[in-house]
Amino acid sequence: MLRESEVGHSFLGFLQQVMSKEAYEKLVAIKDYSLLKWIAEMVQLARPSSIYVVTGSTEDLEYVARAALERGEELPTKFSKHTVHFDGPRDLARDRRNTRILVRGGTPIPLINTYDKDLGTKEVFDISKGIMEGKEMFIAFYCFGPKESDFTMYAVQLTDSAYVIHSENILYRACYDEFVKKAPNIKYARFFHSAGERDSNGWSKNVDKRRIFIDIEDSVVYSVNTQYAGNTVGLKKLMLRLCVYAGYREGWLCEHMFIAGVKGPGDRVTYFTGAFPAGCGKTSTVFAADTVVGDDLAIIKNVGGVARGVNPEVGMFGIIDGVNSADDPEIYEILTSPTTEVIFSNVLLMDSGEVWWRGKTGEPGPGVNYAGRWWPGKRDEGGQELLPSHPNARFTTSIRYLKNLDPRIDDPAGVPIHGMIFGGRDPRTLPPVLEAFDWDHGIVTIGASLESEKTAAILEKVGEMEFNPFAILDFLSISPGKFVELHFKFGESLAVKPKVFSVNYFLKDEAGKYIADKVDKRVWLKWMELRVHGESDAIKTPVGYIPVYQDLVKLFDVYLGKEYSEDRYVKEFSLRVDQLIEKVERIWKIYSSIPDTPRKLFEVLAEQKKRLEETRASLGSIVQPFKLDKH
Ligand code: SPV
Ligand code: MN
């Protein structure tokens, strides 16, 4: 920690000159001179015309929300606390190509987009010179986790976007007071963001100069010429990469997982985490559970031999496409209630002041959307009909509106994690639910082997499986091999290891039809809950445990009031041995090209393959569950 006397006063003098008295006093109440020095440097670089320090007071929250509207970053709707933000047609999603992990010498990390730290820093600094001219810079302080918790990380966000701060005020706990109290004994991540020049629509103009550079060593992230929250909201996916790296060094897990509670007999609550690639049922699984702790991220540590987890966030940045009153009543109610605070992004804002997305009742009428003016039947330059609301349109709202919010959301000790669920879109191979034999087996054959079918966009690729270990590949800042090794070590350190499960809602029959119903996931959750407590039998297959038919009949009846036929059971739970062997081979090949993959991964895969081959030799390529022994 630098002392004021060691670094001199020049940066304080500079800050005093460029800030209002009020803002300056708020800032220097944080007695962390290396932080103040960094802020001065970034101010000097970006040259904002004014600076606003966000303490999290009601006055500040209102100022930010108002600024977002006044500056055209958000547009009003017919409800005063519902606003709409547009990212622009070229800035609607995370930018994989320009999101890079800065490492010294640019040393490659398998499957990760790395870049030389010095070159990257210079590049983004060059782009950022004067980037905030004529704009206001916000300086805001947040916790990534509950207050006064050993799980919690801290962050400082600098940005010229009121929308980014408005989002963070909804998604994270304001933590200015903690900084004042703890400084200089506080470690924190630093995020610098600028939307850059914006055009008359409010979209970032220079997206060709979009950069998202993540310096994991110094915990600094630079994000410029973009607005899409996945690229800009520091504490979301940018922090996730820093958190993964910190966890790797310190022996804990930072995951792209929800945390939810499932009730069992006697109203006990059993907590599960869930990792799913985008569009594979992550959110719907959270809502099929009984209580919600978090919907996207989890920090998991070993506390006295037990894995405990917190949700570092307090809001949701969820996909809105398809959200409807029948399937998602809870979210739908929040999104249509006149009193909730919601930022809609990239939906249709109709001239009537109402928002519309696919799934909302009523028809879309003329208005503004992610590509400018929209009217029914509008086509793009290529003659394609333009969707009224974008498939990656989203809502940002507080998790505290949820009726089934878990009462332990703010518990500094987190919740005990009894099970980890992994799910992908897999039409051909995996049964609807499967339990690993043990931690290592689950980590290797389920978590590290997670794949999901490629969809729509690349036509000829439909049906091909995309590798996405732990559903976190886009957000890894270390090699997938090291991430697997971390899970082995973490498991070894635990006295009680969570059970590992796989779910797959997308299995198809020979006719290419989905077999399961949307609501069935509630039954799989209830089965997993019983398994955690050893209260349900299972059938042992070469790839793990599956449910016994009679147990499912009972669970379908109790929880869904539905019959569960033997025919469906056979369809869903027959082992597709050839496909399972192919999966092992695909995964083996991928890890063979990742030099730091632990040997244990190959051993566990080899055992799985051997069991499958023996089964195929004795029982054939498709094995009905009734042919296998009860465990
Ligand atoms: C995801 O894609 O996993 C999201 C949205 O949660 S984003 O913030 O863009 O990553
Ligand atoms: Mn996510």
XYZ file of C-alpha atoms and ligand atoms in Angstrom:
642
model
C 0.000 0.000 0.000
C 1.393 3.350 -1.013
C 1.385 6.122 1.554
C 0.445 9.629 0.620
C 3.936 10.817 1.465
C 5.520 8.261 -0.875
C 3.486 9.139 -3.924
C 3.331 12.850 -3.372
C 0.236 15.011 -3.423
C 0.130 15.861 -7.078
C -2.651 13.430 -7.941
C -4.761 14.679 -5.038
C -4.230 18.231 -6.168
C -5.222 17.226 -9.671
C -8.389 15.513 -8.471
C -9.271 18.500 -6.351
C -8.956 20.696 -9.400
C -11.145 18.623 -11.686
C -13.809 17.577 -9.181
C -16.497 19.518 -7.403
C -15.794 20.068 -3.722
C -18.584 17.709 -2.754
C -17.448 14.887 -5.067
C -13.817 15.321 -4.054
C -14.632 15.071 -0.378
C -16.670 11.934 -0.887
C -13.836 10.379 -2.840
C -10.967 11.216 -0.514
C -12.926 9.892 2.452
C -11.597 6.599 1.065
C -8.057 6.625 2.382
C -6.544 4.349 -0.202
C -3.984 6.365 -2.050
C -3.183 3.837 -4.720
C -6.886 3.798 -5.632
C -7.042 7.593 -5.691
C -3.903 7.696 -7.786
C -5.363 5.236 -10.295
C -8.560 7.256 -10.527
C -6.517 10.403 -11.148
C -4.626 8.624 -13.931
C -7.794 7.410 -15.600
C -9.371 10.858 -15.323
C -6.280 12.366 -16.879
C -6.491 9.853 -19.706
C -10.229 10.005 -20.438
C -10.693 13.725 -19.644
C -14.328 13.755 -18.501
C -15.940 17.161 -18.106
C -17.324 16.337 -14.671
C -17.150 13.574 -12.075
C -19.907 12.114 -9.931
C -19.177 9.883 -6.942
C -21.918 7.332 -6.335
C -22.233 6.470 -2.652
C -25.431 4.483 -2.980
C -27.572 7.107 -1.227
C -31.145 7.515 -2.441
C -30.146 10.866 -3.882
C -27.356 9.230 -5.908
C -29.557 6.400 -7.140
C -32.151 8.897 -8.316
C -29.522 11.095 -9.940
C -28.143 8.164 -11.951
C -31.570 6.943 -13.075
C -32.497 10.474 -14.121
C -29.178 10.984 -15.931
C -29.734 7.806 -17.954
C -33.020 9.239 -19.223
C -31.798 12.789 -19.747
C -28.796 11.630 -21.726
C -30.829 9.309 -23.922
C -29.164 6.143 -22.694
C -32.570 4.972 -21.555
C -35.988 5.888 -22.851
C -39.114 6.325 -20.760
C -42.104 3.985 -21.014
C -45.609 4.313 -19.720
C -44.466 3.191 -16.263
C -42.118 5.608 -14.544
C -39.628 3.023 -13.276
C -39.572 0.962 -16.462
C -37.049 2.187 -19.002
C -35.661 0.850 -22.265
C -32.028 0.829 -23.290
C -30.746 0.095 -26.804
C -27.260 -1.177 -27.516
C -27.438 -0.765 -31.279
C -27.442 -3.423 -34.001
C -23.691 -4.072 -33.859
C -23.435 -4.238 -30.087
C -26.116 -6.702 -29.033
C -24.048 -9.389 -27.363
C -20.738 -10.244 -25.797
C -17.815 -9.681 -28.132
C -15.730 -12.851 -27.935
C -13.113 -11.731 -30.411
C -12.246 -8.473 -28.691
C -12.501 -9.750 -25.144
C -9.006 -10.780 -24.169
C -7.150 -11.840 -21.070
C -3.989 -9.788 -20.695
C -0.970 -11.868 -19.737
C 2.683 -11.048 -19.674
C 4.278 -11.903 -22.994
C 0.863 -12.874 -24.364
C 1.531 -16.493 -23.391
C -1.197 -18.617 -24.947
C -3.712 -20.328 -22.656
C -5.583 -23.206 -24.325
C -9.013 -22.122 -25.639
C -8.649 -18.663 -24.066
C -8.220 -15.433 -26.011
C -5.056 -13.933 -24.516
C -3.029 -10.865 -25.419
C 0.263 -9.375 -24.327
C -0.358 -7.251 -21.263
C 1.837 -4.307 -22.295
C 0.561 -4.201 -25.861
C -3.047 -4.559 -24.705
C -2.747 -1.856 -22.089
C -1.128 0.498 -24.553
C -3.753 -0.228 -27.191
C -6.694 0.417 -24.916
C -5.050 3.520 -23.428
C -4.512 4.924 -26.918
C -8.190 4.375 -27.719
C -9.230 5.915 -24.394
C -7.393 9.235 -24.741
C -10.027 11.916 -24.248
C -12.788 9.345 -24.680
C -14.937 10.982 -21.993
C -14.546 14.545 -23.258
C -17.802 16.423 -22.736
C -19.158 13.608 -20.580
C -19.559 12.898 -16.900
C -17.544 10.156 -15.257
C -19.240 8.144 -12.545
C -17.178 6.554 -9.791
C -19.101 3.838 -7.963
C -18.307 1.225 -5.324
C -19.878 -2.216 -5.044
C -19.694 -5.483 -3.150
C -19.609 -8.735 -5.072
C -21.305 -10.757 -2.357
C -23.126 -10.071 0.928
C -21.866 -7.443 3.346
C -19.416 -8.531 6.050
C -18.840 -11.863 4.377
C -15.641 -13.846 3.827
C -16.928 -14.629 0.337
C -17.217 -11.038 -0.747
C -15.005 -9.238 -3.222
C -15.040 -5.491 -3.825
C -15.058 -3.387 -6.939
C -14.722 0.175 -8.168
C -16.437 1.116 -11.410
C -15.460 4.120 -13.510
C -17.721 4.757 -16.468
C -19.291 7.506 -18.535
C -22.484 5.500 -18.868
C -25.383 6.242 -16.551
C -26.996 3.045 -17.931
C -24.076 0.937 -16.681
C -24.263 2.482 -13.211
C -28.058 2.248 -13.168
C -27.707 -1.464 -13.994
C -25.094 -1.979 -11.304
C -27.215 -0.161 -8.753
C -29.891 -2.779 -9.419
C -27.597 -5.794 -9.754
C -25.131 -5.265 -6.861
C -24.958 -4.023 -3.325
C -23.656 -0.465 -3.038
C -20.502 -0.521 -0.930
C -19.085 2.980 -0.673
C -19.362 2.821 3.119
C -17.331 -0.389 3.250
C -14.575 1.280 1.262
C -14.526 4.247 3.633
C -14.496 1.940 6.644
C -11.952 -0.595 5.426
C -9.497 1.442 3.324
C -6.615 1.015 2.912
C -7.096 -2.578 4.072
C -9.351 -3.560 1.228
C -8.634 -5.448 -1.973
C -10.762 -4.542 -4.945
C -11.143 -4.968 -8.666
C -11.079 -1.894 -10.897
C -13.264 -1.415 -13.938
C -12.827 1.351 -16.464
C -15.565 1.699 -19.058
C -16.539 4.153 -21.730
C -19.373 3.843 -24.236
C -17.237 6.067 -26.452
C -18.820 8.409 -28.932
C -22.548 7.773 -29.354
C -24.555 8.440 -32.502
C -27.961 10.106 -32.767
C -29.632 6.819 -31.804
C -27.492 6.662 -28.676
C -25.511 3.665 -29.954
C -21.749 3.394 -29.549
C -20.351 4.689 -32.817
C -16.858 3.213 -32.880
C -17.594 -0.465 -32.308
C -14.651 -1.294 -34.567
C -12.562 0.080 -31.695
C -14.430 -1.993 -29.130
C -12.031 -3.564 -26.647
C -12.631 -5.541 -23.477
C -9.230 -6.248 -21.963
C -8.952 -8.093 -18.681
C -5.770 -7.782 -16.668
C -6.087 -10.678 -14.219
C -2.770 -10.012 -12.512
C -3.664 -6.455 -11.462
C -7.456 -6.991 -11.283
C -8.196 -4.223 -13.772
C -10.571 -4.381 -16.716
C -10.853 -1.879 -19.552
C -13.981 -1.873 -21.675
C -14.461 0.746 -24.381
C -16.759 1.583 -27.313
C -19.506 -0.784 -26.250
C -22.674 -0.699 -24.174
C -24.012 -4.270 -24.069
C -24.045 -5.151 -20.370
C -22.155 -8.434 -20.821
C -19.251 -6.310 -22.101
C -19.614 -3.319 -19.803
C -21.159 -4.043 -16.418
C -17.913 -4.630 -14.569
C -19.215 -6.860 -11.828
C -20.930 -9.305 -14.155
C -18.883 -11.269 -16.650
C -15.732 -9.156 -16.305
C -15.566 -9.749 -12.558
C -16.306 -13.436 -13.168
C -12.966 -13.810 -14.960
C -11.103 -12.034 -12.152
C -12.953 -14.119 -9.592
C -12.116 -17.391 -11.391
C -8.456 -16.425 -11.286
C -8.560 -15.415 -7.604
C -10.326 -18.680 -6.769
C -7.728 -20.679 -8.639
C -4.915 -19.079 -6.679
C -6.662 -19.443 -3.343
C -8.381 -22.810 -3.774
C -12.076 -21.930 -4.070
C -14.594 -21.842 -6.872
C -16.116 -18.958 -8.765
C -18.787 -20.363 -11.039
C -21.239 -19.449 -13.764
C -23.995 -21.124 -11.747
C -27.351 -20.393 -10.184
C -28.037 -21.327 -6.565
C -31.523 -22.570 -5.698
C -33.245 -24.406 -2.858
C -35.367 -27.505 -3.383
C -37.744 -28.581 -0.644
C -37.858 -32.168 0.508
C -39.826 -34.105 3.125
C -40.557 -32.098 6.270
C -39.956 -28.874 4.344
C -36.190 -29.214 4.572
C -34.387 -27.081 1.974
C -31.551 -28.615 -0.016
C -29.398 -26.277 -2.070
C -28.193 -26.930 -5.595
C -26.047 -24.987 -7.984
C -26.685 -25.212 -11.705
C -24.466 -24.527 -14.710
C -26.025 -24.363 -18.164
C -24.809 -22.794 -21.412
C -27.100 -20.001 -22.679
C -30.528 -21.149 -23.817
C -30.487 -24.566 -22.140
C -32.955 -24.053 -19.295
C -30.859 -22.373 -16.604
C -33.432 -19.761 -15.618
C -36.390 -22.110 -15.935
C -34.630 -24.578 -13.640
C -34.123 -21.864 -11.019
C -37.824 -21.123 -11.112
C -38.798 -24.790 -11.021
C -36.982 -24.968 -7.673
C -38.626 -23.749 -4.464
C -36.364 -20.900 -3.407
C -33.976 -18.693 -5.370
C -30.601 -17.586 -4.063
C -29.128 -16.578 -7.417
C -29.686 -17.004 -11.128
C -26.260 -16.596 -12.722
C -23.148 -16.568 -10.527
C -21.872 -18.362 -7.428
C -18.832 -18.129 -5.178
C -18.233 -21.447 -3.418
C -15.780 -22.012 -0.574
C -14.869 -24.762 1.834
C -16.165 -23.734 5.243
C -15.333 -26.297 7.891
C -15.334 -29.139 5.361
C -18.644 -28.134 3.769
C -19.031 -26.417 0.395
C -20.921 -23.194 0.976
C -22.021 -20.744 -1.666
C -23.191 -17.169 -2.062
C -24.754 -15.336 -4.934
C -22.535 -12.288 -5.432
C -25.388 -10.421 -7.121
C -28.776 -9.106 -6.019
C -30.351 -8.660 -9.419
C -31.024 -10.465 -12.655
C -29.911 -9.648 -16.173
C -32.144 -12.209 -17.807
C -33.152 -13.162 -21.323
C -36.625 -11.780 -21.972
C -37.251 -13.458 -25.335
C -40.063 -15.943 -24.879
C -40.923 -14.948 -21.295
C -44.700 -15.383 -21.053
C -47.414 -15.352 -18.439
C -48.158 -19.085 -18.622
C -44.628 -20.506 -18.389
C -42.936 -17.765 -16.363
C -45.691 -16.234 -14.223
C -43.379 -14.865 -11.575
C -40.995 -13.030 -13.887
C -43.871 -11.950 -16.100
C -45.621 -10.321 -13.190
C -42.477 -8.446 -12.178
C -41.900 -7.251 -15.736
C -45.446 -5.996 -16.178
C -46.031 -4.503 -12.741
C -46.234 -0.678 -12.810
C -44.223 -0.272 -9.598
C -41.134 -2.426 -10.196
C -37.848 -0.952 -11.387
C -36.861 -2.601 -14.670
C -34.422 -1.716 -17.434
C -35.482 -3.475 -20.612
C -32.810 -3.759 -23.248
C -33.261 -4.298 -26.971
C -36.995 -4.976 -26.759
C -39.535 -3.062 -28.846
C -40.655 0.270 -27.371
C -43.969 0.990 -29.027
C -45.233 4.489 -29.737
C -47.895 3.823 -27.120
C -45.134 3.807 -24.488
C -45.541 0.095 -23.933
C -42.756 -2.418 -24.329
C -43.165 -5.616 -26.303
C -41.131 -8.790 -26.537
C -41.878 -12.244 -27.899
C -44.130 -13.802 -25.279
C -45.769 -10.567 -24.126
C -49.518 -10.607 -24.630
C -50.795 -8.453 -27.476
C -49.357 -7.678 -30.874
C -46.261 -5.582 -31.576
C -47.071 -2.143 -33.004
C -44.859 0.547 -34.515
C -42.115 1.969 -32.339
C -38.362 1.868 -31.801
C -36.228 -1.219 -31.450
C -32.596 -2.328 -31.467
C -32.232 -1.305 -35.123
C -34.097 2.040 -35.109
C -37.702 2.666 -36.174
C -39.750 -0.490 -36.433
C -43.152 -1.278 -37.916
C -44.866 -4.603 -38.589
C -43.364 -6.179 -41.709
C -40.164 -4.081 -41.657
C -37.284 -5.709 -43.506
C -33.534 -5.213 -43.221
C -31.242 -4.362 -46.165
C -30.936 -8.040 -47.018
C -34.717 -8.334 -47.296
C -35.036 -10.333 -44.091
C -37.948 -9.504 -41.859
C -36.685 -7.672 -38.763
C -37.773 -9.142 -35.478
C -39.559 -6.583 -33.304
C -37.559 -7.597 -30.229
C -34.068 -9.075 -30.370
C -33.469 -12.717 -29.291
C -30.849 -11.423 -26.825
C -33.194 -8.728 -25.474
C -32.992 -8.675 -21.694
C -34.410 -7.342 -18.478
C -32.464 -5.982 -15.523
C -34.305 -6.062 -12.249
C -33.840 -6.732 -8.549
C -33.915 -10.299 -7.322
C -35.685 -8.963 -4.226
C -38.972 -8.782 -6.109
C -39.118 -12.574 -6.280
C -41.767 -14.123 -4.071
C -39.679 -17.251 -3.708
C -36.471 -15.416 -2.876
C -34.499 -17.502 -0.403
C -34.410 -15.912 3.056
C -30.649 -16.501 3.161
C -29.859 -14.285 0.179
C -27.885 -11.873 2.384
C -26.430 -14.458 4.756
C -22.695 -13.740 4.998
C -22.099 -17.464 5.598
C -23.869 -18.461 2.375
C -25.825 -21.690 2.006
C -24.530 -25.282 2.065
C -24.273 -26.696 -1.448
C -25.514 -30.288 -1.534
C -25.645 -30.827 -5.257
C -24.254 -29.418 -8.460
C -26.301 -29.702 -11.612
C -24.969 -29.382 -15.149
C -27.227 -29.183 -18.169
C -26.871 -28.771 -21.917
C -28.957 -29.029 -25.051
C -28.398 -32.628 -26.022
C -30.923 -34.257 -28.360
C -29.169 -37.591 -28.742
C -27.094 -38.772 -25.824
C -27.839 -38.027 -22.179
C -30.936 -39.059 -20.197
C -33.080 -36.361 -18.495
C -31.328 -36.847 -15.173
C -28.206 -38.691 -14.134
C -26.169 -38.792 -10.940
C -22.400 -39.250 -11.005
C -20.824 -42.073 -8.989
C -18.777 -39.595 -6.973
C -17.235 -36.100 -7.093
C -14.320 -36.908 -9.421
C -16.532 -38.916 -11.755
C -19.039 -36.033 -11.876
C -16.422 -33.357 -12.392
C -14.874 -35.257 -15.301
C -17.786 -36.896 -17.103
C -20.426 -34.244 -16.389
C -18.937 -30.800 -15.525
C -15.764 -30.922 -17.609
C -17.611 -32.791 -20.395
C -20.505 -30.356 -20.719
C -21.580 -29.839 -24.306
C -24.499 -28.193 -25.975
C -25.960 -28.430 -29.429
C -25.228 -25.567 -31.779
C -28.449 -23.954 -32.843
C -29.988 -21.844 -35.587
C -27.312 -19.388 -36.732
C -24.905 -21.740 -38.498
C -27.235 -23.961 -40.471
C -24.879 -26.718 -41.505
C -23.602 -26.950 -37.939
C -26.967 -27.687 -36.352
C -26.699 -30.877 -34.374
C -22.986 -30.504 -33.790
C -22.043 -30.358 -30.134
C -20.223 -27.338 -28.750
C -17.829 -27.949 -25.859
C -18.531 -25.696 -22.891
C -16.980 -27.136 -19.706
C -18.870 -26.058 -16.572
C -20.781 -23.672 -18.908
C -17.983 -21.218 -18.231
C -15.690 -21.463 -21.258
C -16.408 -17.881 -22.363
C -15.486 -16.608 -18.914
C -12.400 -18.629 -18.076
C -9.223 -16.740 -17.332
C -7.192 -19.900 -16.725
C -6.776 -23.035 -18.783
C -9.726 -25.461 -18.722
C -7.176 -28.074 -17.578
C -6.313 -25.991 -14.530
C -9.988 -25.335 -13.857
C -10.612 -29.097 -13.746
C -7.623 -29.585 -11.461
C -9.014 -26.883 -9.150
C -12.271 -28.844 -8.873
C -10.415 -32.041 -7.993
C -8.492 -30.247 -5.252
C -11.540 -28.455 -3.959
C -13.425 -31.774 -3.734
C -10.528 -33.434 -1.959
C -10.530 -30.694 0.669
C -14.194 -31.242 1.549
C -15.519 -33.555 4.254
C -18.928 -33.557 2.565
C -18.742 -33.488 -1.213
C -21.740 -32.221 -3.165
C -23.343 -34.808 -5.416
C -22.941 -34.084 -9.095
C -25.884 -34.396 -11.488
C -26.489 -34.012 -15.187
C -29.816 -32.906 -16.623
C -30.940 -32.741 -20.226
C -34.313 -31.291 -21.174
C -33.753 -31.685 -24.899
C -33.633 -35.418 -25.544
C -35.471 -36.389 -28.733
C -37.068 -39.675 -29.803
C -36.365 -41.472 -33.109
C -38.936 -39.270 -34.816
C -36.959 -36.162 -33.766
C -39.565 -35.044 -31.230
C -38.673 -33.729 -27.782
C -39.708 -36.346 -25.257
C -39.980 -34.341 -22.043
C -42.450 -31.664 -21.051
C -41.195 -28.244 -19.913
C -42.541 -28.799 -16.416
C -40.835 -32.165 -15.888
C -37.693 -30.526 -14.546
C -39.481 -30.119 -11.230
C -39.567 -33.896 -10.896
C -35.888 -34.265 -11.721
C -35.126 -31.656 -9.033
C -37.213 -33.508 -6.464
C -35.498 -36.784 -7.338
C -32.074 -35.191 -6.929
C -33.174 -33.769 -3.578
C -34.061 -37.241 -2.340
C -30.817 -38.691 -3.680
C -28.779 -36.122 -1.763
C -30.312 -37.504 1.425
C -30.068 -41.147 0.374
C -33.871 -41.415 0.338
C -34.399 -42.755 -3.124
C -33.153 -45.850 -4.902
C -31.372 -45.736 -8.225
C -30.273 -47.942 -11.068
C -26.586 -48.192 -11.647
C -25.580 -47.672 -15.269
C -22.070 -47.479 -16.742
C -22.311 -43.673 -16.698
C -23.938 -43.074 -13.304
C -27.198 -43.551 -11.419
C -30.636 -43.067 -12.939
C -34.080 -43.077 -11.274
C -36.120 -46.215 -10.660
C -39.392 -46.224 -12.631
C -41.743 -46.518 -9.640
C -40.119 -43.557 -7.898
C -40.740 -41.365 -10.915
C -44.356 -42.500 -11.157
C -44.821 -41.273 -7.612
C -42.968 -37.992 -8.106
C -44.849 -37.167 -11.337
C -48.095 -37.798 -9.522
C -47.264 -35.793 -6.393
C -45.584 -32.782 -7.985
C -47.222 -32.531 -11.398
C -50.416 -34.544 -11.032
C -49.369 -36.414 -14.152
C -49.077 -40.028 -15.128
C -45.636 -41.199 -16.111
C -45.833 -44.113 -18.499
C -43.438 -47.003 -18.694
C -43.088 -46.301 -22.364
C -41.798 -42.794 -21.682
C -39.453 -44.067 -19.023
C -37.936 -46.523 -21.468
C -37.603 -43.812 -24.113
C -36.009 -41.349 -21.736
C -33.762 -43.590 -19.717
C -32.597 -46.248 -22.179
C -28.858 -45.903 -22.425
C -27.724 -44.779 -25.841
C -24.413 -46.573 -25.567
C -22.927 -45.721 -28.971
C -23.566 -42.023 -28.451
C -22.187 -42.147 -24.924
C -18.972 -43.714 -26.206
C -18.744 -41.067 -28.923
C -19.113 -38.385 -26.292
C -16.218 -39.801 -24.254
C -14.114 -39.866 -27.400
C -14.971 -36.263 -28.320
C -14.126 -35.009 -24.840
C -10.921 -37.068 -24.693
C -9.764 -35.500 -27.930
C -10.401 -31.959 -26.712
C -8.512 -32.407 -23.444
C -5.671 -34.172 -25.275
C -4.924 -30.803 -26.839
C -4.890 -29.021 -23.474
C -1.418 -29.660 -22.045
C -2.151 -28.999 -18.385
C -5.108 -31.367 -18.129
C -4.679 -33.524 -15.009
C -3.984 -37.183 -15.704
C -6.917 -38.142 -13.531
C -9.306 -36.748 -16.126
C -8.090 -39.247 -18.709
C -8.215 -42.096 -16.178
C -11.826 -41.372 -15.302
C -12.767 -41.059 -18.986
C -10.984 -44.317 -19.800
C -12.888 -46.160 -17.063
C -16.163 -44.740 -18.347
C -15.380 -45.884 -21.873
C -14.408 -49.346 -20.674
C -17.678 -49.749 -18.735
C -19.636 -48.624 -21.786
C -17.822 -51.009 -24.107
C -18.409 -53.926 -21.772
C -22.080 -53.020 -21.576
C -22.321 -52.818 -25.343
C -20.674 -56.221 -25.681
C -23.133 -57.854 -23.313
C -26.352 -55.827 -23.787
C -26.078 -54.037 -27.118
C -26.147 -50.434 -28.290
C -29.384 -49.427 -26.638
C -29.935 -50.690 -23.127
C -33.331 -50.495 -21.502
C -33.138 -49.391 -17.880
C -35.047 -52.478 -16.709
C -32.119 -54.605 -17.884
C -29.792 -52.943 -15.417
C -29.506 -53.678 -11.708
C -30.894 -51.584 -8.938
C -28.177 -50.040 -6.889
C -24.755 -15.160 -20.288
O -24.623 -15.064 -21.513
O -24.397 -16.153 -19.659
C -25.376 -14.071 -19.534
C -25.536 -12.776 -20.194
O -25.678 -14.228 -18.382
S -24.053 -11.925 -20.306
O -24.018 -10.954 -19.220
O -24.030 -11.286 -21.575
O -22.951 -12.849 -20.154
Mn -24.674 -15.937 -17.507
